Amino acid sequence: MSTNPITAAIPLWYAQMSWAKELIRLGFGLSKAEDILSSENRGCKLVPGTGWNIRTHGIGVDVFRTPGVGGIDFDFDKPDPDPWRMQIFIEKQVNDGNLPYENYRELLDDEELMKKAISEALSQNA
């Protein structure tokens, strides 16, 4: 692999996180997206007026079309992707057609190779 495809996905991570926060804020009429973590907003819900779902967890939220397809899973206190979340993000984005399967096929078929590529890409991004 001459260029690491994970590096190409990092800007998409930040764009998706920004989009997801706005989707949550506007969809639920909140002053800030983090308010989705208040007790009355927790759980699995359809974002009103959209085809998107959310699932709150700890200090974060998973935004998705259907489980494993589209969106992003992130923690509000971590603006940068960690290896575990980046792997999930790649899978969700490939499943949704936002990242070309062919560019990620080798990584999706080999978990160790995926972990190595993510580690390299995130260390260069730090």
PDB file of C-alpha atoms in Angstrom:
ATOM      1  CA  MET A   1       0.000   0.000   0.000  1.00  0.00           C
ATOM      2  CA  SER A   2       1.799   3.125  -1.178  1.00  0.00           C
ATOM      3  CA  THR A   3      -0.520   5.610   0.521  1.00  0.00           C
ATOM      4  CA  ASN A   4      -2.435   4.918   3.685  1.00  0.00           C
ATOM      5  CA  PRO A   5      -6.183   5.177   2.941  1.00  0.00           C
ATOM      6  CA  ILE A   6      -6.862   5.934   6.615  1.00  0.00           C
ATOM      7  CA  THR A   7      -5.075   9.269   6.171  1.00  0.00           C
ATOM      8  CA  ALA A   8      -7.638  10.176   3.512  1.00  0.00           C
ATOM      9  CA  ALA A   9     -10.496   9.396   5.926  1.00  0.00           C
ATOM     10  CA  ILE A  10      -9.284  11.622   8.793  1.00  0.00           C
ATOM     11  CA  PRO A  11     -10.719  14.886   7.338  1.00  0.00           C
ATOM     12  CA  LEU A  12     -14.026  13.049   6.841  1.00  0.00           C
ATOM     13  CA  TRP A  13     -13.984  12.155  10.564  1.00  0.00           C
ATOM     14  CA  TYR A  14     -13.856  15.847  11.532  1.00  0.00           C
ATOM     15  CA  ALA A  15     -16.490  16.799   8.946  1.00  0.00           C
ATOM     16  CA  GLN A  16     -18.833  14.009  10.097  1.00  0.00           C
ATOM     17  CA  MET A  17     -18.379  14.939  13.762  1.00  0.00           C
ATOM     18  CA  SER A  18     -19.225  18.571  13.013  1.00  0.00           C
ATOM     19  CA  TRP A  19     -22.233  17.517  10.922  1.00  0.00           C
ATOM     20  CA  ALA A  20     -23.436  15.067  13.601  1.00  0.00           C
ATOM     21  CA  LYS A  21     -23.292  17.731  16.317  1.00  0.00           C
ATOM     22  CA  GLU A  22     -25.388  20.094  14.172  1.00  0.00           C
ATOM     23  CA  LEU A  23     -27.829  17.288  13.296  1.00  0.00           C
ATOM     24  CA  ILE A  24     -28.310  16.535  17.005  1.00  0.00           C
ATOM     25  CA  ARG A  25     -28.546  20.189  18.028  1.00  0.00           C
ATOM     26  CA  LEU A  26     -31.060  21.128  15.340  1.00  0.00           C
ATOM     27  CA  GLY A  27     -32.972  17.827  15.310  1.00  0.00           C
ATOM     28  CA  PHE A  28     -33.663  17.900  19.027  1.00  0.00           C
ATOM     29  CA  GLY A  29     -33.828  21.702  19.414  1.00  0.00           C
ATOM     30  CA  LEU A  30     -30.892  21.845  21.822  1.00  0.00           C
ATOM     31  CA  SER A  31     -28.700  24.838  22.585  1.00  0.00           C
ATOM     32  CA  LYS A  32     -25.637  22.603  22.188  1.00  0.00           C
ATOM     33  CA  ALA A  33     -25.229  19.031  20.963  1.00  0.00           C
ATOM     34  CA  GLU A  34     -23.781  17.846  24.297  1.00  0.00           C
ATOM     35  CA  ASP A  35     -27.217  18.431  25.856  1.00  0.00           C
ATOM     36  CA  ILE A  36     -28.267  15.137  24.206  1.00  0.00           C
ATOM     37  CA  LEU A  37     -26.442  13.511  27.146  1.00  0.00           C
ATOM     38  CA  SER A  38     -28.916  14.864  29.717  1.00  0.00           C
ATOM     39  CA  SER A  39     -30.987  12.129  31.333  1.00  0.00           C
ATOM     40  CA  GLU A  40     -34.225  12.970  29.487  1.00  0.00           C
ATOM     41  CA  ASN A  41     -32.491  12.730  26.099  1.00  0.00           C
ATOM     42  CA  ARG A  42     -30.502   9.511  26.643  1.00  0.00           C
ATOM     43  CA  GLY A  43     -31.126   6.278  24.792  1.00  0.00           C
ATOM     44  CA  CYS A  44     -31.753   5.197  21.202  1.00  0.00           C
ATOM     45  CA  LYS A  45     -33.853   7.644  19.225  1.00  0.00           C
ATOM     46  CA  LEU A  46     -34.717   8.681  15.710  1.00  0.00           C
ATOM     47  CA  VAL A  47     -33.546  12.229  15.006  1.00  0.00           C
ATOM     48  CA  PRO A  48     -36.836  14.043  14.288  1.00  0.00           C
ATOM     49  CA  GLY A  49     -37.427  14.818  10.627  1.00  0.00           C
ATOM     50  CA  THR A  50     -34.469  12.717   9.412  1.00  0.00           C
ATOM     51  CA  GLY A  51     -33.550   9.146   8.529  1.00  0.00           C
ATOM     52  CA  TRP A  52     -30.829   9.171  11.210  1.00  0.00           C
ATOM     53  CA  ASN A  53     -30.723   7.459  14.585  1.00  0.00           C
ATOM     54  CA  ILE A  54     -28.715   8.227  17.698  1.00  0.00           C
ATOM     55  CA  ARG A  55     -27.639   6.084  20.626  1.00  0.00           C
ATOM     56  CA  THR A  56     -26.132   7.867  23.604  1.00  0.00           C
ATOM     57  CA  HIS A  57     -23.369   6.202  25.644  1.00  0.00           C
ATOM     58  CA  GLY A  58     -21.274   7.554  28.492  1.00  0.00           C
ATOM     59  CA  ILE A  59     -19.939  10.910  27.309  1.00  0.00           C
ATOM     60  CA  GLY A  60     -20.703  10.234  23.645  1.00  0.00           C
ATOM     61  CA  VAL A  61     -23.167   9.408  20.946  1.00  0.00           C
ATOM     62  CA  ASP A  62     -23.411   7.031  18.009  1.00  0.00           C
ATOM     63  CA  VAL A  63     -25.134   8.571  14.968  1.00  0.00           C
ATOM     64  CA  PHE A  64     -26.156   6.078  12.268  1.00  0.00           C
ATOM     65  CA  ARG A  65     -28.647   5.271   9.494  1.00  0.00           C
ATOM     66  CA  THR A  66     -28.943   1.619  10.482  1.00  0.00           C
ATOM     67  CA  PRO A  67     -26.542  -0.231  12.809  1.00  0.00           C
ATOM     68  CA  GLY A  68     -23.087  -0.210  11.209  1.00  0.00           C
ATOM     69  CA  VAL A  69     -24.091   2.071   8.334  1.00  0.00           C
ATOM     70  CA  GLY A  70     -23.238   5.744   8.052  1.00  0.00           C
ATOM     71  CA  GLY A  71     -22.603   8.425  10.613  1.00  0.00           C
ATOM     72  CA  ILE A  72     -20.055   8.495  13.379  1.00  0.00           C
ATOM     73  CA  ASP A  73     -19.590   7.278  16.954  1.00  0.00           C
ATOM     74  CA  PHE A  74     -17.723   9.810  19.092  1.00  0.00           C
ATOM     75  CA  ASP A  75     -17.227  11.123  22.613  1.00  0.00           C
ATOM     76  CA  PHE A  76     -17.835  14.828  23.202  1.00  0.00           C
ATOM     77  CA  ASP A  77     -14.658  15.110  25.284  1.00  0.00           C
ATOM     78  CA  LYS A  78     -12.434  13.640  22.525  1.00  0.00           C
ATOM     79  CA  PRO A  79     -12.280  15.842  19.409  1.00  0.00           C
ATOM     80  CA  ASP A  80      -9.751  13.538  17.721  1.00  0.00           C
ATOM     81  CA  PRO A  81     -10.349   9.952  16.610  1.00  0.00           C
ATOM     82  CA  ASP A  82      -8.877   7.112  18.645  1.00  0.00           C
ATOM     83  CA  PRO A  83      -7.916   3.818  16.952  1.00  0.00           C
ATOM     84  CA  TRP A  84     -11.033   1.925  18.047  1.00  0.00           C
ATOM     85  CA  ARG A  85     -13.478   4.647  16.940  1.00  0.00           C
ATOM     86  CA  MET A  86     -11.572   5.226  13.696  1.00  0.00           C
ATOM     87  CA  GLN A  87     -11.941   1.555  12.770  1.00  0.00           C
ATOM     88  CA  ILE A  88     -15.702   1.686  13.419  1.00  0.00           C
ATOM     89  CA  PHE A  89     -15.899   4.949  11.465  1.00  0.00           C
ATOM     90  CA  ILE A  90     -14.141   3.444   8.424  1.00  0.00           C
ATOM     91  CA  GLU A  91     -16.505   0.448   8.448  1.00  0.00           C
ATOM     92  CA  LYS A  92     -19.614   2.660   8.784  1.00  0.00           C
ATOM     93  CA  GLN A  93     -18.475   5.015   6.025  1.00  0.00           C
ATOM     94  CA  VAL A  94     -17.580   2.194   3.614  1.00  0.00           C
ATOM     95  CA  ASN A  95     -20.947   0.518   4.354  1.00  0.00           C
ATOM     96  CA  ASP A  96     -22.697   3.816   3.583  1.00  0.00           C
ATOM     97  CA  GLY A  97     -20.780   4.334   0.333  1.00  0.00           C
ATOM     98  CA  ASN A  98     -18.991   7.481   1.542  1.00  0.00           C
ATOM     99  CA  LEU A  99     -15.595   5.768   1.299  1.00  0.00           C
ATOM    100  CA  PRO A 100     -14.848   3.535  -1.698  1.00  0.00           C
ATOM    101  CA  TYR A 101     -14.815  -0.128  -0.679  1.00  0.00           C
ATOM    102  CA  GLU A 102     -11.971  -0.913  -3.075  1.00  0.00           C
ATOM    103  CA  ASN A 103      -9.607   1.490  -1.237  1.00  0.00           C
ATOM    104  CA  TYR A 104     -10.336  -0.147   2.140  1.00  0.00           C
ATOM    105  CA  ARG A 105     -11.005  -3.771   1.156  1.00  0.00           C
ATOM    106  CA  GLU A 106      -7.541  -4.982   2.152  1.00  0.00           C
ATOM    107  CA  LEU A 107      -7.833  -3.317   5.573  1.00  0.00           C
ATOM    108  CA  LEU A 108     -11.397  -4.487   6.166  1.00  0.00           C
ATOM    109  CA  ASP A 109     -10.319  -8.076   5.401  1.00  0.00           C
ATOM    110  CA  ASP A 110      -7.280  -7.949   7.733  1.00  0.00           C
ATOM    111  CA  GLU A 111      -7.842  -6.564  11.231  1.00  0.00           C
ATOM    112  CA  GLU A 112      -4.134  -6.439  12.081  1.00  0.00           C
ATOM    113  CA  LEU A 113      -3.369  -4.509   8.896  1.00  0.00           C
ATOM    114  CA  MET A 114      -6.278  -2.166   9.704  1.00  0.00           C
ATOM    115  CA  LYS A 115      -4.917  -1.532  13.214  1.00  0.00           C
ATOM    116  CA  LYS A 116      -1.427  -0.853  11.853  1.00  0.00           C
ATOM    117  CA  ALA A 117      -2.722   1.554   9.180  1.00  0.00           C
ATOM    118  CA  ILE A 118      -4.881   3.417  11.718  1.00  0.00           C
ATOM    119  CA  SER A 119      -2.018   3.657  14.182  1.00  0.00           C
ATOM    120  CA  GLU A 120       0.304   5.057  11.502  1.00  0.00           C
ATOM    121  CA  ALA A 121      -2.272   7.534  10.193  1.00  0.00           C
ATOM    122  CA  LEU A 122      -3.265   8.811  13.631  1.00  0.00           C
ATOM    123  CA  SER A 123       0.351   9.220  14.767  1.00  0.00           C
ATOM    124  CA  GLN A 124       1.068  11.325  11.649  1.00  0.00           C
ATOM    125  CA  ASN A 125      -2.069  13.375  12.356  1.00  0.00           C
ATOM    126  CA  ALA A 126      -1.139  14.063  15.998  1.00  0.00           C
TER     127      ALA A 126
END
